[in-house]
GROMACS .gro file of C-alpha atoms in nm:
model
  505
    1MET     CA    1  -1.121  -1.096   0.035
    2ALA     CA    2  -1.072  -0.906   0.359
    3PHE     CA    3  -0.743  -0.724   0.385
    4LEU     CA    4  -0.752  -0.646   0.753
    5ALA     CA    5  -0.719  -0.940   0.982
    6SER     CA    6  -1.023  -1.048   1.174
    7PRO     CA    7  -1.018  -0.992   1.550
    8VAL     CA    8  -1.070  -1.366   1.596
    9ALA     CA    9  -0.783  -1.466   1.366
   10ALA     CA   10  -0.527  -1.702   1.516
   11GLN     CA   11  -0.200  -1.555   1.640
   12PRO     CA   12   0.113  -1.636   1.434
   13LEU     CA   13   0.340  -1.908   1.565
   14SER     CA   14   0.653  -1.802   1.752
   15ILE     CA   15   0.998  -1.923   1.649
   16ALA     CA   16   1.008  -2.154   1.952
   17GLN     CA   17   0.675  -2.311   1.856
   18ALA     CA   18   0.793  -2.359   1.499
   19ILE     CA   19   1.119  -2.525   1.606
   20ARG     CA   20   0.940  -2.770   1.837
   21ASN     CA   21   0.754  -2.913   1.536
   22PRO     CA   22   1.012  -3.074   1.299
   23ARG     CA   23   0.784  -3.062   0.997
   24THR     CA   24   0.699  -2.695   1.055
   25ALA     CA   25   1.064  -2.610   1.117
   26LEU     CA   26   1.170  -2.782   0.794
   27THR     CA   27   0.903  -2.596   0.598
   28GLU     CA   28   1.013  -2.262   0.749
   29VAL     CA   29   1.381  -2.327   0.675
   30LEU     CA   30   1.318  -2.437   0.317
   31ALA     CA   31   1.088  -2.140   0.256
   32GLY     CA   32   1.360  -1.907   0.383
   33ILE     CA   33   1.622  -2.067   0.157
   34VAL     CA   34   1.400  -2.038  -0.150
   35THR     CA   35   1.323  -1.677  -0.063
   36SER     CA   36   1.693  -1.595  -0.027
   37LEU     CA   37   1.759  -1.720  -0.379
   38ALA     CA   38   1.500  -1.476  -0.510
   39LEU     CA   39   1.634  -1.189  -0.297
   40ILE     CA   40   1.989  -1.195  -0.429
   41PRO     CA   41   1.944  -1.118  -0.801
   42GLU     CA   42   1.683  -0.849  -0.732
   43ALA     CA   43   1.895  -0.680  -0.466
   44MET     CA   44   2.187  -0.674  -0.708
   45ALA     CA   45   1.977  -0.559  -1.001
   46PHE     CA   46   1.815  -0.278  -0.801
   47ALA     CA   47   2.154  -0.154  -0.685
   48ILE     CA   48   2.297  -0.153  -1.037
   49ALA     CA   49   1.990   0.022  -1.179
   50THR     CA   50   2.030   0.314  -0.937
   51GLY     CA   51   2.404   0.358  -0.979
   52LEU     CA   52   2.514   0.166  -0.669
   53ASP     CA   53   2.762  -0.115  -0.623
   54PRO     CA   54   2.586  -0.457  -0.608
   55ARG     CA   55   2.734  -0.507  -0.261
   56THR     CA   56   2.521  -0.224  -0.118
   57GLY     CA   57   2.203  -0.396  -0.234
   58LEU     CA   58   2.309  -0.738  -0.109
   59PHE     CA   59   2.408  -0.624   0.238
   60GLY     CA   60   2.103  -0.398   0.251
   61ALA     CA   61   1.891  -0.707   0.189
   62VAL     CA   62   2.064  -0.895   0.473
   63ILE     CA   63   2.046  -0.612   0.726
   64ILE     CA   64   1.687  -0.506   0.658
   65ALA     CA   65   1.559  -0.865   0.645
   66PHE     CA   66   1.732  -0.948   0.975
   67VAL     CA   67   1.623  -0.637   1.168
   68THR     CA   68   1.259  -0.652   1.054
   69SER     CA   69   1.246  -1.026   1.124
   70VAL     CA   70   1.355  -0.968   1.484
   71PHE     CA   71   1.169  -0.645   1.563
   72GLY     CA   72   0.890  -0.627   1.302
   73GLY     CA   73   0.522  -0.681   1.362
   74ARG     CA   74   0.440  -0.907   1.065
   75PRO     CA   75   0.593  -1.257   1.088
   76ALA     CA   76   0.672  -1.422   0.752
   77MET     CA   77   0.688  -1.088   0.568
   78VAL     CA   78   1.021  -1.034   0.396
   79SER     CA   79   1.172  -0.686   0.384
   80ALA     CA   80   1.495  -0.609   0.202
   81ALA     CA   81   1.666  -0.358  -0.025
   82ALA     CA   82   1.385  -0.254  -0.258
   83GLY     CA   83   1.394  -0.110  -0.607
   84SER     CA   84   1.097   0.121  -0.556
   85VAL     CA   85   1.271   0.293  -0.264
   86ALA     CA   86   1.610   0.301  -0.435
   87LEU     CA   87   1.471   0.453  -0.754
   88VAL     CA   88   1.338   0.749  -0.554
   89ALA     CA   89   1.698   0.826  -0.458
   90ALA     CA   90   1.852   0.776  -0.802
   91PRO     CA   91   1.868   1.152  -0.880
   92LEU     CA   92   2.038   1.219  -0.544
   93ILE     CA   93   2.298   0.951  -0.616
   94ALA     CA   94   2.367   1.096  -0.960
   95SER     CA   95   2.401   1.454  -0.831
   96HIS     CA   96   2.569   1.412  -0.490
   97GLY     CA   97   2.715   1.061  -0.479
   98VAL     CA   98   2.664   0.749  -0.271
   99GLN     CA   99   2.769   0.900   0.064
  100TYR     CA  100   2.481   1.146   0.046
  101TYR     CA  101   2.258   0.851  -0.040
  102PHE     CA  102   2.368   0.664   0.274
  103ALA     CA  103   2.291   0.976   0.480
  104ALA     CA  104   1.946   0.988   0.315
  105VAL     CA  105   1.892   0.621   0.402
  106ILE     CA  106   1.958   0.697   0.770
  107LEU     CA  107   1.730   1.002   0.764
  108SER     CA  108   1.453   0.808   0.589
  109GLY     CA  109   1.466   0.553   0.871
  110LEU     CA  110   1.437   0.829   1.130
  111PHE     CA  111   1.139   0.971   0.939
  112GLN     CA  112   0.974   0.626   0.942
  113ILE     CA  113   1.022   0.593   1.317
  114LEU     CA  114   0.867   0.938   1.363
  115LEU     CA  115   0.576   0.854   1.133
  116ALA     CA  116   0.520   0.531   1.324
  117MET     CA  117   0.503   0.725   1.651
  118LEU     CA  118   0.249   0.961   1.490
  119GLY     CA  119   0.024   0.668   1.396
  120ALA     CA  120   0.093   0.638   1.023
  121ALA     CA  121  -0.013   0.273   1.032
  122LYS     CA  122  -0.369   0.380   1.107
  123LEU     CA  123  -0.388   0.537   0.761
  124MET     CA  124  -0.446   0.185   0.627
  125ARG     CA  125  -0.815   0.223   0.710
  126PHE     CA  126  -0.842   0.494   0.444
  127ILE     CA  127  -0.724   0.267   0.162
  128PRO     CA  128  -1.034   0.116  -0.004
  129ARG     CA  129  -1.069  -0.244  -0.116
  130SER     CA  130  -1.064  -0.144  -0.484
  131VAL     CA  131  -0.725   0.026  -0.435
  132MET     CA  132  -0.596  -0.284  -0.255
  133LYS     CA  133  -0.705  -0.502  -0.545
  134GLY     CA  134  -0.540  -0.264  -0.791
  135PHE     CA  135  -0.223  -0.263  -0.580
  136ILE     CA  136  -0.204  -0.643  -0.580
  137ASN     CA  137  -0.278  -0.679  -0.951
  138ALA     CA  138  -0.028  -0.407  -1.041
  139LEU     CA  139   0.236  -0.580  -0.831
  140ALA     CA  140   0.172  -0.905  -1.015
  141ILE     CA  141   0.208  -0.730  -1.350
  142LEU     CA  142   0.529  -0.555  -1.240
  143ILE     CA  143   0.675  -0.881  -1.108
  144PHE     CA  144   0.597  -1.048  -1.440
  145SER     CA  145   0.720  -0.762  -1.657
  146SER     CA  146   1.043  -0.732  -1.456
  147GLN     CA  147   1.136  -1.079  -1.581
  148MET     CA  148   1.096  -0.996  -1.949
  149PRO     CA  149   1.448  -0.850  -1.991
  150GLU     CA  150   1.582  -1.189  -1.883
  151LEU     CA  151   1.405  -1.345  -2.183
  152MET     CA  152   1.519  -1.102  -2.450
  153GLY     CA  153   1.841  -1.139  -2.649
  154VAL     CA  154   1.940  -1.458  -2.468
  155PRO     CA  155   2.055  -1.799  -2.597
  156TRP     CA  156   1.778  -2.030  -2.712
  157MET     CA  157   1.857  -2.270  -2.426
  158VAL     CA  158   1.707  -2.021  -2.179
  159TYR     CA  159   1.353  -2.084  -2.306
  160PRO     CA  160   1.337  -2.462  -2.248
  161LEU     CA  161   1.498  -2.408  -1.907
  162VAL     CA  162   1.230  -2.155  -1.814
  163ALA     CA  163   0.963  -2.393  -1.945
  164LEU     CA  164   1.106  -2.674  -1.730
  165GLY     CA  165   1.101  -2.450  -1.424
  166LEU     CA  166   0.740  -2.345  -1.491
  167LEU     CA  167   0.627  -2.705  -1.529
  168ILE     CA  168   0.782  -2.792  -1.194
  169VAL     CA  169   0.645  -2.498  -0.994
  170PHE     CA  170   0.293  -2.533  -1.135
  171LEU     CA  171   0.256  -2.912  -1.146
  172LEU     CA  172   0.475  -3.055  -0.867
  173PRO     CA  173   0.255  -2.923  -0.578
  174ARG     CA  174  -0.030  -3.141  -0.706
  175TRP     CA  175   0.156  -3.457  -0.601
  176PHE     CA  176   0.443  -3.354  -0.370
  177THR     CA  177   0.456  -3.076  -0.111
  178LEU     CA  178   0.725  -3.182   0.136
  179ILE     CA  179   0.990  -2.974  -0.045
  180PRO     CA  180   0.882  -2.638  -0.191
  181ALA     CA  181   0.835  -2.658  -0.567
  182PRO     CA  182   1.042  -2.339  -0.633
  183LEU     CA  183   1.344  -2.495  -0.459
  184VAL     CA  184   1.304  -2.813  -0.665
  185ALA     CA  185   1.275  -2.601  -0.979
  186ILE     CA  186   1.593  -2.407  -0.902
  187ALA     CA  187   1.789  -2.726  -0.832
  188ALA     CA  188   1.654  -2.908  -1.138
  189VAL     CA  189   1.706  -2.622  -1.383
  190THR     CA  190   2.060  -2.565  -1.249
  191ALA     CA  191   2.141  -2.936  -1.286
  192VAL     CA  192   2.006  -2.953  -1.640
  193SER     CA  193   2.194  -2.638  -1.736
  194LEU     CA  194   2.523  -2.780  -1.606
  195LEU     CA  195   2.465  -3.119  -1.773
  196VAL     CA  196   2.375  -2.972  -2.110
  197GLY     CA  197   2.655  -2.719  -2.089
  198GLY     CA  198   2.463  -2.439  -2.252
  199HIS     CA  199   2.598  -2.087  -2.206
  200VAL     CA  200   2.303  -1.921  -2.035
  201PRO     CA  201   2.294  -1.610  -1.811
  202THR     CA  202   2.360  -1.687  -1.446
  203VAL     CA  203   2.331  -1.507  -1.116
  204GLY     CA  204   2.706  -1.452  -1.113
  205GLN     CA  205   2.684  -1.242  -1.429
  206LYS     CA  206   2.461  -0.987  -1.253
  207GLY     CA  207   2.761  -0.833  -1.079
  208SER     CA  208   3.049  -0.904  -0.844
  209LEU     CA  209   2.974  -1.065  -0.513
  210PRO     CA  210   3.124  -0.938  -0.185
  211GLU     CA  211   3.395  -1.131  -0.002
  212GLY     CA  212   3.380  -0.951   0.335
  213LEU     CA  213   3.146  -0.771   0.571
  214PRO     CA  214   3.072  -0.398   0.534
  215ALA     CA  215   3.221  -0.142   0.771
  216PHE     CA  216   3.008   0.031   1.034
  217GLY     CA  217   3.017   0.410   1.059
  218LEU     CA  218   2.862   0.741   0.963
  219PRO     CA  219   2.863   0.840   0.597
  220HIS     CA  220   3.150   1.065   0.487
  221VAL     CA  221   2.949   1.383   0.433
  222PRO     CA  222   2.961   1.738   0.574
  223TRP     CA  223   2.705   1.724   0.855
  224SER     CA  224   2.533   2.060   0.821
  225TRP     CA  225   2.202   2.229   0.749
  226ASP     CA  226   2.289   2.227   0.378
  227LEU     CA  227   2.315   1.848   0.392
  228PHE     CA  228   1.970   1.824   0.551
  229VAL     CA  229   1.820   2.053   0.286
  230ALA     CA  230   1.976   1.839   0.012
  231ILE     CA  231   1.867   1.498   0.141
  232ALA     CA  232   1.547   1.566   0.339
  233PRO     CA  233   1.301   1.568   0.042
  234VAL     CA  234   1.446   1.246  -0.097
  235ALA     CA  235   1.464   1.084   0.248
  236PHE     CA  236   1.100   1.170   0.323
  237ALA     CA  237   0.987   1.032  -0.015
  238MET     CA  238   1.180   0.712   0.052
  239ALA     CA  239   1.021   0.687   0.397
  240VAL     CA  240   0.666   0.729   0.265
  241VAL     CA  241   0.712   0.488  -0.027
  242GLY     CA  242   0.865   0.228   0.204
  243LEU     CA  243   0.589   0.258   0.463
  244ILE     CA  244   0.310   0.237   0.207
  245GLU     CA  245   0.451  -0.076   0.046
  246SER     CA  246   0.526  -0.240   0.380
  247LEU     CA  247   0.183  -0.168   0.529
  248LEU     CA  248   0.000  -0.287   0.218
  249THR     CA  249   0.213  -0.600   0.200
  250ALA     CA  250   0.154  -0.666   0.570
  251ALA     CA  251  -0.222  -0.639   0.514
  252LEU     CA  252  -0.192  -0.884   0.225
  253VAL     CA  253  -0.002  -1.135   0.438
  254ASP     CA  254  -0.260  -1.091   0.715
  255ASP     CA  255  -0.522  -1.207   0.470
  256LEU     CA  256  -0.320  -1.490   0.315
  257THR     CA  257  -0.225  -1.639   0.652
  258ASP     CA  258  -0.541  -1.541   0.843
  259THR     CA  259  -0.327  -1.401   1.124
  260PRO     CA  260  -0.305  -1.042   1.254
  261SER     CA  261  -0.001  -0.817   1.255
  262ARG     CA  262   0.112  -0.513   1.452
  263LYS     CA  263   0.161  -0.254   1.183
  264THR     CA  264   0.286   0.027   1.406
  265ARG     CA  265   0.561  -0.205   1.528
  266GLU     CA  266   0.638  -0.301   1.168
  267SER     CA  267   0.661   0.068   1.077
  268TRP     CA  268   0.920   0.162   1.339
  269ALA     CA  269   1.108  -0.165   1.286
  270LEU     CA  270   1.144  -0.075   0.919
  271GLY     CA  271   1.276   0.266   1.022
  272LEU     CA  272   1.529   0.104   1.255
  273ALA     CA  273   1.635  -0.134   0.978
  274ASN     CA  274   1.699   0.154   0.737
  275VAL     CA  275   1.901   0.345   0.998
  276VAL     CA  276   2.121   0.039   1.056
  277SER     CA  277   2.151  -0.027   0.683
  278GLY     CA  278   2.264   0.330   0.619
  279LEU     CA  279   2.522   0.308   0.898
  280PHE     CA  280   2.668   0.002   0.725
  281GLY     CA  281   2.680   0.179   0.389
  282SER     CA  282   2.397  -0.027   0.243
  283SER     CA  283   2.074   0.030   0.053
  284ALA     CA  284   1.736   0.139   0.186
  285GLY     CA  285   1.445  -0.100   0.168
  286CYS     CA  286   1.095  -0.205   0.262
  287ALA     CA  287   0.870  -0.508   0.229
  288MET     CA  288   0.938  -0.710  -0.087
  289ILE     CA  289   0.605  -0.829  -0.222
  290GLY     CA  290   0.752  -1.083  -0.463
  291GLN     CA  291   0.983  -1.241  -0.208
  292THR     CA  292   0.713  -1.225   0.059
  293MET     CA  293   0.478  -1.412  -0.172
  294ILE     CA  294   0.747  -1.674  -0.236
  295ASN     CA  295   0.800  -1.714   0.138
  296VAL     CA  296   0.429  -1.741   0.216
  297LYS     CA  297   0.343  -1.961  -0.083
  298THR     CA  298   0.621  -2.204   0.010
  299GLY     CA  299   0.499  -2.235   0.368
  300GLY     CA  300   0.667  -1.952   0.562
  301ARG     CA  301   0.451  -1.841   0.854
  302THR     CA  302   0.690  -1.728   1.130
  303ARG     CA  303   0.992  -1.506   1.187
  304LEU     CA  304   1.207  -1.816   1.140
  305SER     CA  305   1.157  -1.819   0.763
  306SER     CA  306   1.258  -1.454   0.716
  307LEU     CA  307   1.553  -1.496   0.954
  308VAL     CA  308   1.667  -1.797   0.754
  309ALA     CA  309   1.629  -1.590   0.436
  310ALA     CA  310   1.858  -1.320   0.578
  311ALA     CA  311   2.111  -1.574   0.705
  312SER     CA  312   2.102  -1.765   0.376
  313VAL     CA  313   2.169  -1.453   0.172
  314LEU     CA  314   2.467  -1.369   0.393
  315ALA     CA  315   2.601  -1.726   0.377
  316LEU     CA  316   2.555  -1.750   0.002
  317ILE     CA  317   2.721  -1.422  -0.083
  318LEU     CA  318   3.017  -1.480   0.151
  319SER     CA  319   3.079  -1.856   0.150
  320LEU     CA  320   2.899  -2.011  -0.143
  321HIS     CA  321   2.913  -1.737  -0.402
  322GLY     CA  322   3.075  -1.987  -0.641
  323VAL     CA  323   2.771  -2.215  -0.620
  324LEU     CA  324   2.533  -1.924  -0.627
  325ALA     CA  325   2.698  -1.780  -0.935
  326VAL     CA  326   2.614  -2.084  -1.152
  327ILE     CA  327   2.237  -2.078  -1.087
  328PRO     CA  328   2.076  -1.989  -1.422
  329MET     CA  329   1.861  -1.677  -1.425
  330ALA     CA  330   1.609  -1.894  -1.611
  331ALA     CA  331   1.535  -2.079  -1.286
  332LEU     CA  332   1.461  -1.757  -1.099
  333VAL     CA  333   1.254  -1.626  -1.391
  334ALA     CA  334   1.032  -1.934  -1.368
  335VAL     CA  335   0.988  -1.885  -0.993
  336MET     CA  336   0.903  -1.516  -1.030
  337VAL     CA  337   0.653  -1.583  -1.312
  338TYR     CA  338   0.485  -1.834  -1.083
  339VAL     CA  339   0.474  -1.575  -0.806
  340ALA     CA  340   0.324  -1.318  -1.044
  341PHE     CA  341   0.055  -1.563  -1.157
  342THR     CA  342  -0.043  -1.658  -0.803
  343THR     CA  343  -0.026  -1.297  -0.678
  344PHE     CA  344  -0.271  -1.164  -0.937
  345ASP     CA  345  -0.627  -1.164  -0.803
  346TRP     CA  346  -0.801  -1.335  -1.093
  347HIS     CA  347  -1.134  -1.328  -0.913
  348SER     CA  348  -1.131  -0.947  -0.920
  349VAL     CA  349  -1.144  -0.942  -1.302
  350ARG     CA  350  -1.408  -1.208  -1.358
  351PRO     CA  351  -1.679  -1.070  -1.590
  352ARG     CA  352  -1.958  -1.190  -1.358
  353LEU     CA  353  -1.812  -0.996  -1.065
  354LEU     CA  354  -1.736  -0.686  -1.275
  355ARG     CA  355  -2.099  -0.672  -1.387
  356ARG     CA  356  -2.209  -0.662  -1.023
  357MET     CA  357  -1.951  -0.410  -0.903
  358PRO     CA  358  -2.026  -0.035  -0.909
  359TRP     CA  359  -1.850   0.113  -1.212
  360SER     CA  360  -1.669   0.364  -0.991
  361GLU     CA  361  -1.496   0.089  -0.790
  362THR     CA  362  -1.388  -0.092  -1.104
  363LEU     CA  363  -1.255   0.237  -1.242
  364VAL     CA  364  -1.056   0.298  -0.923
  365MET     CA  365  -0.901  -0.050  -0.944
  366VAL     CA  366  -0.810  -0.006  -1.310
  367LEU     CA  367  -0.671   0.342  -1.250
  368THR     CA  368  -0.452   0.214  -0.966
  369VAL     CA  369  -0.315  -0.061  -1.191
  370VAL     CA  370  -0.255   0.169  -1.490
  371VAL     CA  371  -0.075   0.441  -1.291
  372THR     CA  372   0.137   0.190  -1.099
  373VAL     CA  373   0.240  -0.005  -1.408
  374ALA     CA  374   0.298   0.307  -1.618
  375THR     CA  375   0.517   0.477  -1.358
  376HIS     CA  376   0.659   0.170  -1.178
  377ASN     CA  377   0.576   0.368  -0.864
  378LEU     CA  378   0.358   0.174  -0.622
  379ALA     CA  379   0.315   0.468  -0.387
  380LEU     CA  380   0.198   0.696  -0.667
  381GLY     CA  381  -0.045   0.433  -0.792
  382VAL     CA  382  -0.195   0.390  -0.445
  383ALA     CA  383  -0.214   0.768  -0.393
  384VAL     CA  384  -0.394   0.820  -0.724
  385GLY     CA  385  -0.628   0.530  -0.648
  386VAL     CA  386  -0.715   0.667  -0.304
  387MET     CA  387  -0.779   1.014  -0.448
  388ALA     CA  388  -1.004   0.868  -0.719
  389ALA     CA  389  -1.193   0.664  -0.460
  390MET     CA  390  -1.242   0.974  -0.243
  391ILE     CA  391  -1.377   1.173  -0.537
  392ALA     CA  392  -1.610   0.888  -0.636
  393PHE     CA  393  -1.733   0.857  -0.277
  394ALA     CA  394  -1.787   1.231  -0.243
  395ARG     CA  395  -1.988   1.241  -0.569
  396ARG     CA  396  -2.199   0.947  -0.459
  397VAL     CA  397  -2.269   1.075  -0.108
  398ALA     CA  398  -2.337   1.429  -0.229
  399HIS     CA  399  -2.649   1.309  -0.411
  400LEU     CA  400  -2.786   1.121  -0.110
  401VAL     CA  401  -2.908   1.440   0.059
  402GLU     CA  402  -3.285   1.486   0.043
  403VAL     CA  403  -3.476   1.807   0.122
  404THR     CA  404  -3.852   1.762   0.164
  405ARG     CA  405  -4.080   2.068   0.167
  406ILE     CA  406  -4.382   2.028   0.398
  407PRO     CA  407  -4.636   2.316   0.380
  408GLU     CA  408  -4.850   2.389   0.688
  409TYR     CA  409  -5.189   2.558   0.635
  410ASP     CA  410  -5.412   2.772   0.853
  411GLY     CA  411  -5.743   2.698   0.687
  412ASP     CA  412  -5.689   2.760   0.317
  413GLU     CA  413  -5.399   2.995   0.375
  414LEU     CA  414  -5.036   2.878   0.369
  415ALA     CA  415  -4.912   2.969   0.719
  416SER     CA  416  -4.564   2.820   0.734
  417VAL     CA  417  -4.324   2.574   0.568
  418ARG     CA  418  -4.104   2.311   0.726
  419TYR     CA  419  -3.811   2.162   0.539
  420ASP     CA  420  -3.695   1.814   0.648
  421ILE     CA  421  -3.328   1.767   0.555
  422ASP     CA  422  -3.202   1.409   0.541
  423GLY     CA  423  -2.840   1.302   0.480
  424THR     CA  424  -2.476   1.377   0.555
  425LEU     CA  425  -2.387   1.734   0.471
  426PHE     CA  426  -2.035   1.828   0.368
  427PHE     CA  427  -1.852   2.031   0.102
  428ALA     CA  428  -1.974   1.823  -0.192
  429SER     CA  429  -2.341   1.868  -0.101
  430SER     CA  430  -2.343   2.225   0.036
  431ASN     CA  431  -2.418   2.400  -0.294
  432ASP     CA  432  -2.694   2.151  -0.375
  433LEU     CA  433  -2.842   2.226  -0.031
  434TYR     CA  434  -2.849   2.600  -0.103
  435GLU     CA  435  -3.046   2.541  -0.424
  436SER     CA  436  -3.311   2.320  -0.258
  437PHE     CA  437  -3.540   2.591  -0.111
  438HIS     CA  438  -3.830   2.800  -0.247
  439TYR     CA  439  -3.710   3.137  -0.122
  440VAL     CA  440  -3.966   3.353  -0.306
  441GLU     CA  441  -4.274   3.132  -0.276
  442ASP     CA  442  -4.234   3.045   0.091
  443PRO     CA  443  -4.450   3.219   0.359
  444GLU     CA  444  -4.312   3.431   0.638
  445ARG     CA  445  -4.236   3.145   0.880
  446VAL     CA  446  -3.982   2.882   0.769
  447THR     CA  447  -3.840   2.595   0.977
  448LEU     CA  448  -3.531   2.395   0.877
  449ASP     CA  449  -3.543   2.054   1.049
  450PHE     CA  450  -3.203   1.879   1.068
  451SER     CA  451  -3.321   1.586   1.281
  452GLN     CA  452  -3.223   1.339   1.006
  453ALA     CA  453  -2.912   1.525   0.887
  454ARG     CA  454  -2.554   1.563   1.006
  455ILE     CA  455  -2.333   1.869   0.952
  456ARG     CA  456  -1.974   1.761   0.891
  457ASP     CA  457  -1.775   2.065   0.782
  458ALA     CA  458  -1.746   2.442   0.750
  459SER     CA  459  -1.881   2.441   0.394
  460THR     CA  460  -2.219   2.325   0.520
  461VAL     CA  461  -2.226   2.588   0.796
  462ALA     CA  462  -2.143   2.855   0.539
  463ALA     CA  463  -2.418   2.727   0.310
  464LEU     CA  464  -2.667   2.726   0.599
  465ASP     CA  465  -2.570   3.083   0.689
  466SER     CA  466  -2.630   3.185   0.328
  467ILE     CA  467  -2.970   3.015   0.326
  468MET     CA  468  -3.082   3.192   0.643
  469ASP     CA  469  -2.942   3.524   0.523
  470ARG     CA  470  -3.138   3.500   0.198
  471TYR     CA  471  -3.461   3.417   0.382
  472ARG     CA  472  -3.412   3.707   0.623
  473ARG     CA  473  -3.342   3.952   0.342
  474GLY     CA  474  -3.679   3.844   0.199
  475GLY     CA  475  -3.858   3.924   0.526
  476HIS     CA  476  -3.893   3.565   0.646
  477GLN     CA  477  -3.863   3.434   0.998
  478VAL     CA  478  -3.638   3.124   0.975
  479LYS     CA  479  -3.527   2.892   1.250
  480VAL     CA  480  -3.309   2.580   1.262
  481VAL     CA  481  -3.418   2.283   1.475
  482GLY     CA  482  -3.314   1.922   1.531
  483LEU     CA  483  -2.935   1.958   1.522
  484ASP     CA  484  -2.763   1.665   1.692
  485PRO     CA  485  -2.490   1.754   1.948
  486SER     CA  486  -2.192   1.726   1.708
  487SER     CA  487  -2.369   1.925   1.436
  488ALA     CA  488  -2.478   2.187   1.691
  489ARG     CA  489  -2.121   2.228   1.816
  490ILE     CA  490  -1.970   2.291   1.474
  491HIS     CA  491  -2.262   2.520   1.381
  492GLU     CA  492  -2.235   2.728   1.700
  493ARG     CA  493  -1.859   2.760   1.661
  494LEU     CA  494  -1.860   2.875   1.297
  495THR     CA  495  -2.195   3.036   1.222
  496GLY     CA  496  -2.168   3.404   1.141
  497HIS     CA  497  -1.792   3.390   1.085
  498LEU     CA  498  -1.764   3.237   0.737
  499ASN     CA  499  -1.965   3.448   0.488
  500ARG     CA  500  -1.953   3.812   0.392
  501GLY     CA  501  -2.311   3.842   0.275
  502GLU     CA  502  -2.241   3.726  -0.083
  503GLY     CA  503  -2.495   3.447  -0.083
  504ALA     CA  504  -2.412   3.086  -0.164
  505VAL     CA  505  -2.071   2.948  -0.095
   0.00000   0.00000   0.00000
């Protein structure tokens, strides 16, 4: 599976193109409605878990989804108030209160805009496929595990309702696709629950729903350097976590829809959304992988679906909160379990594929999953996975350097030695390079041929200086030949300035 869109991939449809096709428009609208039903309980739950009023999460979901739908660079991706970002700020909320949190939300958005201008989106190229796979599989596990509390200590009626919802979402698409199966499941499970009259947990029991719009204005905090010192570390962490999740989710949607996205635009649009959300006293957010998967799996392909999701959330929480409140959590659990199942990359764990994969790549994928699931921190899991992949790559490349000793004779007498060095030379291979020569046995004239090698860093220059210094101390005449232009430039700039005559680096 390729996670970066192909240059020949089709461009996403515009809203105008979607509206001109009634069938496409209906699919987009229904996908947005289904997505909105999954956004509401999570936005409320995330707010409650971090010590915020449910209203902040709900309005954060509306604002962030709307702004990123209009200005973002990845159509069909759903961004909203996110638990991963909110949890980063939980200590700040506990120690300084919600007004400091709103100030941190605004600052995190400004950081994201700055990072977008500095090209943070280009960092995607440094995230290996194995980390991507681990990210996706960890997300699926977290989506699934996040539903388990809804199945513990609940009335027995919840279980058959969840089973009914699962049957609908898994089996209905085989025969009927006009209406998204998750929407049918939500309607059917709600109807059965009302007919049976069982007392099961509902969306309304997750917290109070707002009855009016939030006020616009700056947070009530003392605007000073002390404020910046207090909120800047948290705001920057929120910005980085949000960008990582949004960029990875955008890459996933690129692959699922076979359409490209503009990730720099998505990055600054997310920053703008968080600034606006903070000014309205609402939660920070980023791309929501679960809701995005619902949107895409139910047919969402354009900005229309995510706009409808934002509008639906606002309409439901303001006008139809009575109807919304009676939807059983069992219906949403079934939908989210379905999303978790379809999100998990089952192909990546097939025994036949694992036997063919290098063990290091499998280890990186597993490590990414384990760290993410253990910490519930997607950014940390990705960071650890990338670091592990870099170490594995460095170890592998370090052993690809070959040094071949070619003696040259004058009659029967050894007159000179040429060493052919082949490979990419950097910090991981510099010490091995130093140990590859016969310093004592070699004749007076020694040539180091770098025609098939590339010098990439200062460690290699330092090692080369040490090699030449050792030969010269032994009375040898040593010369370096064959450096390509880039290697010659770094060698000329650094040679003689790195070592202090102590030998190998």
